mmCIF file of C-alpha atoms and ligand atoms in Angstrom:
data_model
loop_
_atom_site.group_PDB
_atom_site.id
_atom_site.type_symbol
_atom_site.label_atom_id
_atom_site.label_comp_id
_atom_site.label_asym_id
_atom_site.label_seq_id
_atom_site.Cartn_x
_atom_site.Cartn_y
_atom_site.Cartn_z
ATOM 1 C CA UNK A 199 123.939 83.321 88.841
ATOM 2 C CA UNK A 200 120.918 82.446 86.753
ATOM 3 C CA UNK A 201 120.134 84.670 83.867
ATOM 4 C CA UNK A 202 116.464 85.242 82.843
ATOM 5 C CA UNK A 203 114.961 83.784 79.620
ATOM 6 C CA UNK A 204 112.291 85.634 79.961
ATOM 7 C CA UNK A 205 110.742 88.801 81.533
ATOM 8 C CA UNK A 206 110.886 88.654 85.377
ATOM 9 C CA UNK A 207 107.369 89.785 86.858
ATOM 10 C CA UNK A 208 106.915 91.371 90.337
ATOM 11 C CA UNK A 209 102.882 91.596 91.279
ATOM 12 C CA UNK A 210 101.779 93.368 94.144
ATOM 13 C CA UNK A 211 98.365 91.740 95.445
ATOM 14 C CA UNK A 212 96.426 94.578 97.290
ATOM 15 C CA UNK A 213 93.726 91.938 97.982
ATOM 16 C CA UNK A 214 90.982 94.092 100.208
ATOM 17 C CA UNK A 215 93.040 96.704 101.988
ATOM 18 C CA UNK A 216 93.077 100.470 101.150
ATOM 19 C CA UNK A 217 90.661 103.143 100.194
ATOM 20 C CA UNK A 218 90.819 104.008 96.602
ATOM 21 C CA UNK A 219 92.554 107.450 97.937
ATOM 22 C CA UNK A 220 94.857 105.274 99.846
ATOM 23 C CA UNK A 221 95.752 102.928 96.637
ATOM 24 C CA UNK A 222 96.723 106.282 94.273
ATOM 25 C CA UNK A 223 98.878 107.090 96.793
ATOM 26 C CA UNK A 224 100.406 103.916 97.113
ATOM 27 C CA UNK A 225 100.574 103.565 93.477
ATOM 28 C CA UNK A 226 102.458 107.024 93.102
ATOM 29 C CA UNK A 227 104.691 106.449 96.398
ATOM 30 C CA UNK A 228 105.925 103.078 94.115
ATOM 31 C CA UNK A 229 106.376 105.623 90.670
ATOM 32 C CA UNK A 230 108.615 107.768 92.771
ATOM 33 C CA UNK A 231 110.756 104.976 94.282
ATOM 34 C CA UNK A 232 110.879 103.279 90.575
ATOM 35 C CA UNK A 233 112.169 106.556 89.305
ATOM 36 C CA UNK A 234 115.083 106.241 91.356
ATOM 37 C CA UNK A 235 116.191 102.994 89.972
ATOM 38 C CA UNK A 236 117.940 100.303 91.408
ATOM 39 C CA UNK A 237 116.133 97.934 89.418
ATOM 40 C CA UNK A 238 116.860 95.204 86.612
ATOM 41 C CA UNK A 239 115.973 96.948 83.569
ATOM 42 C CA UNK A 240 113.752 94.475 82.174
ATOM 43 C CA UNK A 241 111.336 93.703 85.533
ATOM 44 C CA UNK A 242 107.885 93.848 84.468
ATOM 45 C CA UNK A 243 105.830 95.641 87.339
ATOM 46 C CA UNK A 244 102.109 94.941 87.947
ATOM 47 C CA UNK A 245 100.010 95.992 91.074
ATOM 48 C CA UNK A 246 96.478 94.056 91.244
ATOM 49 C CA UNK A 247 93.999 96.424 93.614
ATOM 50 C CA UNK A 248 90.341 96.306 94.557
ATOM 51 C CA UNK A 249 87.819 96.782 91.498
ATOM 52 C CA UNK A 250 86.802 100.010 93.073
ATOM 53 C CA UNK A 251 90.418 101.568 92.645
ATOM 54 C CA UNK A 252 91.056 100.287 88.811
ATOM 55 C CA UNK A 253 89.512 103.626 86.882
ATOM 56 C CA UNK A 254 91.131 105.789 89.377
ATOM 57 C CA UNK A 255 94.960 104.006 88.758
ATOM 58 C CA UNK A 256 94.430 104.016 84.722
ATOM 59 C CA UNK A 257 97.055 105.825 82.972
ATOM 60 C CA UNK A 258 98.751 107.317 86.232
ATOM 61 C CA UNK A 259 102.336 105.874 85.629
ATOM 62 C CA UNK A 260 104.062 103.200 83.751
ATOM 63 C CA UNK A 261 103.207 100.093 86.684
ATOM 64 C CA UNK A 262 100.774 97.861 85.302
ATOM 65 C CA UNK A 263 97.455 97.581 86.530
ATOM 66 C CA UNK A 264 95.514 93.926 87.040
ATOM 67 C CA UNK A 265 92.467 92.694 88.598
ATOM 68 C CA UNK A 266 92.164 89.864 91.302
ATOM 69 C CA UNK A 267 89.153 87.924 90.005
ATOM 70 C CA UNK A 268 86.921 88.115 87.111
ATOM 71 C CA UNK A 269 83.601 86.540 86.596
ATOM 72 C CA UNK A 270 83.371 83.657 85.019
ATOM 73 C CA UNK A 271 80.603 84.568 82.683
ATOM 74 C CA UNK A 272 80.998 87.088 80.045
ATOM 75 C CA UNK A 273 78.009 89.391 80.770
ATOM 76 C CA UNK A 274 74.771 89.475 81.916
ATOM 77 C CA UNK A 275 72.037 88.991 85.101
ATOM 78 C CA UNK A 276 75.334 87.926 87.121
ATOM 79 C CA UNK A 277 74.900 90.782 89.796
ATOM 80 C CA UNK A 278 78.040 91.422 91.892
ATOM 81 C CA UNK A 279 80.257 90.532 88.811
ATOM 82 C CA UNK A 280 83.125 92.075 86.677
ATOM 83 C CA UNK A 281 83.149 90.916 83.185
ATOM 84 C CA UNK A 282 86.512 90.389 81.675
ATOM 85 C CA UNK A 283 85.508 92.909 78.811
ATOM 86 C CA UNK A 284 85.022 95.853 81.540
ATOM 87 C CA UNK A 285 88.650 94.891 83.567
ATOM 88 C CA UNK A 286 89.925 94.557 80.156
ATOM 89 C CA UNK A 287 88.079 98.351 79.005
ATOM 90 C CA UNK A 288 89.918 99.501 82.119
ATOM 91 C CA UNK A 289 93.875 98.958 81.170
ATOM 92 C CA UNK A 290 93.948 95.007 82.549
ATOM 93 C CA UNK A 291 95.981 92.446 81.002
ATOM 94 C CA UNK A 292 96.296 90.254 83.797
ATOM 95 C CA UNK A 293 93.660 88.705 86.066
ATOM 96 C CA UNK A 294 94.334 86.603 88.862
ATOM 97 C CA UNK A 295 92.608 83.188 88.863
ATOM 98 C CA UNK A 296 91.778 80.679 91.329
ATOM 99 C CA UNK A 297 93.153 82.189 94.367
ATOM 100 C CA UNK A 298 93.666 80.152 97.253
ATOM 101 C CA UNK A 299 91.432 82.810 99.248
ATOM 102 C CA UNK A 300 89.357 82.594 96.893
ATOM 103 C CA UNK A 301 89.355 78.548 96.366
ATOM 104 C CA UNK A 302 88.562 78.583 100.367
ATOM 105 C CA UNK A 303 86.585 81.314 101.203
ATOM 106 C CA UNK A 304 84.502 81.587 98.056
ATOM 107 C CA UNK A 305 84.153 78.072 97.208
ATOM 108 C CA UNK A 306 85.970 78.476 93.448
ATOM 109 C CA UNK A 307 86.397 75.552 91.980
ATOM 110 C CA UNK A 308 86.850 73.522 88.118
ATOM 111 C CA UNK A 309 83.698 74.467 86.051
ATOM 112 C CA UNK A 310 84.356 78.205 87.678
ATOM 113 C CA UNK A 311 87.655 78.625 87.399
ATOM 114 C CA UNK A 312 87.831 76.894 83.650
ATOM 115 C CA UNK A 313 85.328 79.829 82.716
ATOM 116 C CA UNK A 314 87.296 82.305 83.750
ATOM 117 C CA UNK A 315 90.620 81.679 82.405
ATOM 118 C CA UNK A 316 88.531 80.475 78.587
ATOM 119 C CA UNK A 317 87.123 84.366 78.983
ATOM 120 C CA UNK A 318 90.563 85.502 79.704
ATOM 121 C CA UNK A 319 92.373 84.195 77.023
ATOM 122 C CA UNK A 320 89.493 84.561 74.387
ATOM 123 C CA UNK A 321 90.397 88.425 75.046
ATOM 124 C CA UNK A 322 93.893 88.157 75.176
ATOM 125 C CA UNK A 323 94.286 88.703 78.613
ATOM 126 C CA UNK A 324 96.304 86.923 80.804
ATOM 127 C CA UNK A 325 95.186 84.746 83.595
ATOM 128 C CA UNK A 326 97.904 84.449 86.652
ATOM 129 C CA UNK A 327 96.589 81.257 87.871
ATOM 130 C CA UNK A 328 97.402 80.391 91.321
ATOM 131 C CA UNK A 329 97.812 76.952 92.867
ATOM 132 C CA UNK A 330 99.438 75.499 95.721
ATOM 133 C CA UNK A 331 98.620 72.408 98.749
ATOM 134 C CA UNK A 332 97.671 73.033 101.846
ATOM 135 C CA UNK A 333 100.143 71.867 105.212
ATOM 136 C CA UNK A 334 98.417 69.125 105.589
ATOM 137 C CA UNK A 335 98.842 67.578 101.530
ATOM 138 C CA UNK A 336 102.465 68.850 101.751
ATOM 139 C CA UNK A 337 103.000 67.157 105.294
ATOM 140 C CA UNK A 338 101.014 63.425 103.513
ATOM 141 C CA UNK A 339 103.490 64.087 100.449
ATOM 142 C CA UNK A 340 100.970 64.805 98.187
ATOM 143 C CA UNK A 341 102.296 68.264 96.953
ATOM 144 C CA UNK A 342 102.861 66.964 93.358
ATOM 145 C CA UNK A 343 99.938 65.106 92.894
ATOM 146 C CA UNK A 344 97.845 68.112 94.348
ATOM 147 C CA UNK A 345 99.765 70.881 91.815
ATOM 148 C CA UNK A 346 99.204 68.325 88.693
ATOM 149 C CA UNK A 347 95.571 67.637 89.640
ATOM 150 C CA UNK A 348 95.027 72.064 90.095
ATOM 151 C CA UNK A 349 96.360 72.548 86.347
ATOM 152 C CA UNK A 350 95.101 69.069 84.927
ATOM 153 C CA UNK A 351 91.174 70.123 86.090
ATOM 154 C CA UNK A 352 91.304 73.628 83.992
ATOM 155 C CA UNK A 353 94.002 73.512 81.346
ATOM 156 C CA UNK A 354 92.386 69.545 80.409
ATOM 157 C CA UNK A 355 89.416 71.725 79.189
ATOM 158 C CA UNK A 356 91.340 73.350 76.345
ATOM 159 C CA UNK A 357 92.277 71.984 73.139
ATOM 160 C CA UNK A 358 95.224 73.935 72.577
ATOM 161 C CA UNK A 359 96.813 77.188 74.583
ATOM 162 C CA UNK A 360 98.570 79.502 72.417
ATOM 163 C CA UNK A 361 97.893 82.546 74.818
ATOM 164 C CA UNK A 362 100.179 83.766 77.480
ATOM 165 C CA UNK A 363 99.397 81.954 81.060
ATOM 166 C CA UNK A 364 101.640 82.881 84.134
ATOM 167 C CA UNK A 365 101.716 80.792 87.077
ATOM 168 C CA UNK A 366 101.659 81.683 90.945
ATOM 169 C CA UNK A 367 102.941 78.913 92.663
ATOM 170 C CA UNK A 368 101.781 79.973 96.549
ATOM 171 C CA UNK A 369 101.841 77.010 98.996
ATOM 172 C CA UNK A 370 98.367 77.659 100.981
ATOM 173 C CA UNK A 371 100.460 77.412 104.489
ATOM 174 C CA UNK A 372 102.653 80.006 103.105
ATOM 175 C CA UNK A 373 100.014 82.979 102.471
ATOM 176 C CA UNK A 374 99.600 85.636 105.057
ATOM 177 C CA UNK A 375 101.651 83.333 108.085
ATOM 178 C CA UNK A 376 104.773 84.638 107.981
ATOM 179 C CA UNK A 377 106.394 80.939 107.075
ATOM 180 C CA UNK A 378 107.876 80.919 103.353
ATOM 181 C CA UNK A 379 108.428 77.979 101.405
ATOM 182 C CA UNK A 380 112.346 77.111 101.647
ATOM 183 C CA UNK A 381 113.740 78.002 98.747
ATOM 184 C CA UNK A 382 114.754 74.386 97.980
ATOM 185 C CA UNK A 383 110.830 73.719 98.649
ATOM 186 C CA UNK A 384 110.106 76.284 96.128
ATOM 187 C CA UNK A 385 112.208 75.785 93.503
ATOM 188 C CA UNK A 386 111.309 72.104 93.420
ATOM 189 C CA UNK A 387 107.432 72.862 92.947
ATOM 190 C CA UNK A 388 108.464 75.584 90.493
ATOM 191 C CA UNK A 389 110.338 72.718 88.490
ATOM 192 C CA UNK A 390 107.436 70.326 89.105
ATOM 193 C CA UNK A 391 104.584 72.543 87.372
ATOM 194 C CA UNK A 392 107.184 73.619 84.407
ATOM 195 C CA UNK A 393 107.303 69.633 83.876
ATOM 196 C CA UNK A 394 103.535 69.688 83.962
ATOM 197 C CA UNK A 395 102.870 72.053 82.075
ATOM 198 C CA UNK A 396 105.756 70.976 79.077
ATOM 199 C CA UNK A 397 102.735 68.558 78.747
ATOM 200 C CA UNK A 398 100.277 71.358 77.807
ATOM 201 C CA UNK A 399 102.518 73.484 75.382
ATOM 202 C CA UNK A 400 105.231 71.945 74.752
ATOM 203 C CA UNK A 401 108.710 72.302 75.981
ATOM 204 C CA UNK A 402 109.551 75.977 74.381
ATOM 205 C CA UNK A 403 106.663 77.264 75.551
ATOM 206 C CA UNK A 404 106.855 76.175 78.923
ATOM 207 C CA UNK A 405 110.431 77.075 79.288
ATOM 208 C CA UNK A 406 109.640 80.531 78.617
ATOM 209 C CA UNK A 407 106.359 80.792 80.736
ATOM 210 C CA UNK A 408 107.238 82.620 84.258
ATOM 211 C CA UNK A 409 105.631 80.899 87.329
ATOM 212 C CA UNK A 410 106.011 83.688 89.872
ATOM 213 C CA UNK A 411 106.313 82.506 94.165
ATOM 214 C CA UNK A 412 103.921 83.769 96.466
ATOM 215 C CA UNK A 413 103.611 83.431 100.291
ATOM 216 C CA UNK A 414 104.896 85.746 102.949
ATOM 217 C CA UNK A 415 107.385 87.202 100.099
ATOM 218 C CA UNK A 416 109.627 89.840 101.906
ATOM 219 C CA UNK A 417 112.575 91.600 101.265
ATOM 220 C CA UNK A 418 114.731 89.501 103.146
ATOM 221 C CA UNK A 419 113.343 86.156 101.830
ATOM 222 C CA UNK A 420 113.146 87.390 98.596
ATOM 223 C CA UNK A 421 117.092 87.282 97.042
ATOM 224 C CA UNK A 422 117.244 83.454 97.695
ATOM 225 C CA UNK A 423 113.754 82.808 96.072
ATOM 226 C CA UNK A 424 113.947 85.080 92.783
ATOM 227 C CA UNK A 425 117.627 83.705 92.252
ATOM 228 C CA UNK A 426 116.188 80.013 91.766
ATOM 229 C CA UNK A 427 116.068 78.686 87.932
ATOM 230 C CA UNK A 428 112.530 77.859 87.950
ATOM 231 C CA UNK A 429 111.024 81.512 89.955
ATOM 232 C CA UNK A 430 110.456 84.020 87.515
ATOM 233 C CA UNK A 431 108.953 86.823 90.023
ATOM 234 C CA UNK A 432 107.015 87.041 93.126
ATOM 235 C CA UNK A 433 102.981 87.701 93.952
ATOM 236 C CA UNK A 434 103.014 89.949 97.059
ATOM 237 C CA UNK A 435 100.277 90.255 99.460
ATOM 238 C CA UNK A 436 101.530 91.656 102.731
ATOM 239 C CA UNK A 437 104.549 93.636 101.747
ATOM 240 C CA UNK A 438 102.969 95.293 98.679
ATOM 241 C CA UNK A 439 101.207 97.957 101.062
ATOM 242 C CA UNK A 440 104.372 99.023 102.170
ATOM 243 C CA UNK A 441 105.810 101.040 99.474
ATOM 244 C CA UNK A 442 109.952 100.212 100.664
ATOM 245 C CA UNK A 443 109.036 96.818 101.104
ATOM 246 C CA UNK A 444 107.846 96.241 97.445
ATOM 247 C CA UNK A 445 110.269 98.424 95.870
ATOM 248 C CA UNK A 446 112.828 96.532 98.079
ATOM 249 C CA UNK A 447 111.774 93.205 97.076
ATOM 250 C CA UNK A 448 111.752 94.589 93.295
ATOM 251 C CA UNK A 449 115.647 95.092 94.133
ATOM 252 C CA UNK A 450 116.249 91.906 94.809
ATOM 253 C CA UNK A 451 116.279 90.266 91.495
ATOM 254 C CA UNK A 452 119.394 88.779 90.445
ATOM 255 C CA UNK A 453 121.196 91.555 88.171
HETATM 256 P P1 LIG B 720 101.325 87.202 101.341
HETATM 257 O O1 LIG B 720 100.209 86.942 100.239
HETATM 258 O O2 LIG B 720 102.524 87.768 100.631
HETATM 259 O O3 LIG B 720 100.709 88.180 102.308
HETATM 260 O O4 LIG B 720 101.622 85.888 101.978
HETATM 261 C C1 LIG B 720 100.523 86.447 98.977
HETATM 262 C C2 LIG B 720 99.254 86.239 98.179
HETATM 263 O O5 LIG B 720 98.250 85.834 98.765
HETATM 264 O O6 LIG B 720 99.205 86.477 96.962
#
């Protein structure tokens, strides 16, 4: 069995689903089922909610809080937008970037995205920076060239990265559908961006960097992907509203 280098991270993506009401109960439903362990000692636990719910989950237990976007500009006439100082004001260390609903739906793309993770890591936050092909690239065999292009376009900005950057490796065909990448499928892209990104930091650093798997996570998919060399935690959508399908998922990793 694979032991971890590194802190394994389970992140529970709320994306736009519960009333802030709805989310402290969620949040203290998970504090109750943590308390009764179960759990690999070291598993670092972060929930990522709507912006409305963030003031209301500060200091309410010892599961992380994180936000699921940022703006890419650090203040200002932006209206709509959360700065990275006000998540960060707020208890947030990590900030999703470049989600594929957000890639899709909200147009995201280079320039955006590159401003984003700068602002994160200028504050010493940490950007989880998704990426991942659609069915179609995977089904042309352009998987690899599509990962290396998502990480090349941002990280090619920066001169060097000393901050902290997890990846979220979540196969666009994957999210939401019910189909998981197999866990051969996923370990290979999990391998793939660690090469890539040995070209960024160097090969310490990217050994001990955690790309986490994402896409229709569950707990009965979830042993065979978290027990691969190269998955170093899960990003939940679906089953992180259900409180005994994230804690069960958070049982799940290799002891
Ligand atoms: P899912 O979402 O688990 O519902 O597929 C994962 C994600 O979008 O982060």
């Amino acid at each position: 069995m694979y032991t971890y280098m590194k802190r394994p991270l389970i992140a529970g993506n709320w994306k736009m689903n519960t009333s802030p009401a709805e989310g402290i109960a969620l949040y203290k439903t998970f504090l109750e089922g943590k308390k009764k362990g179960g759990f690999r000692q070291e598993l670092e636990w972060l929930v990522l909610p709507p912006f409305t719910h963030l003031a209301g989950l500060q200091n309410l237990g010892d599961i992380q809080v994180g936000a699921q976007n940022c703006s890419h500009q650090s203040k200002g006439a932006f209206t709509g937008e959360v700065s990275v100082d006000m998540l960060r004001d707020l208890g947030c260390r990590y900030v999703l970037v470049g989600h594929s609903e957000r890639r899709q739906y909200f147009k995201e793309e280079e320039e955006e995205l590159t401003g984003k993770v700068a602002l994160l890591l200028e504050s010493n936050c940490i950007p989880i920076f998704c990426i991942g092909e659609t069915w179609e690239e995977r089904e042309k065999g352009s998987t690899e060239t599509v990962l290396e292009r998502q990480i090349q376009e941002v990280f090619g900005h920066f001169k060097a990265i000393s901050s902290e950057v997890v990846f979220a490796y979540e196969p666009v065909w994957a999210i939401g559908t019910g189909k998981t990448a197999s866990v051969e499928q996923a370990q290979a892209a999990h391998a793939f961006i660690r090469q890539v990104w040995t070209r960024f930091v160097g090969e310490n650093k990217a050994q001990s960097t955690r790309i986490l798997y994402g896409g229709s996570m569950k707990p009965d998919n979830a042993e065979g992907l978290l027990s691969q060399k190269d998955i170093d935690g899960g990003l939940i959508g679906g089953a992180a509203l259900d409180a005994e399908a994230f804690l069960n998922i958070a049982r799940q990793f290799p002891k």
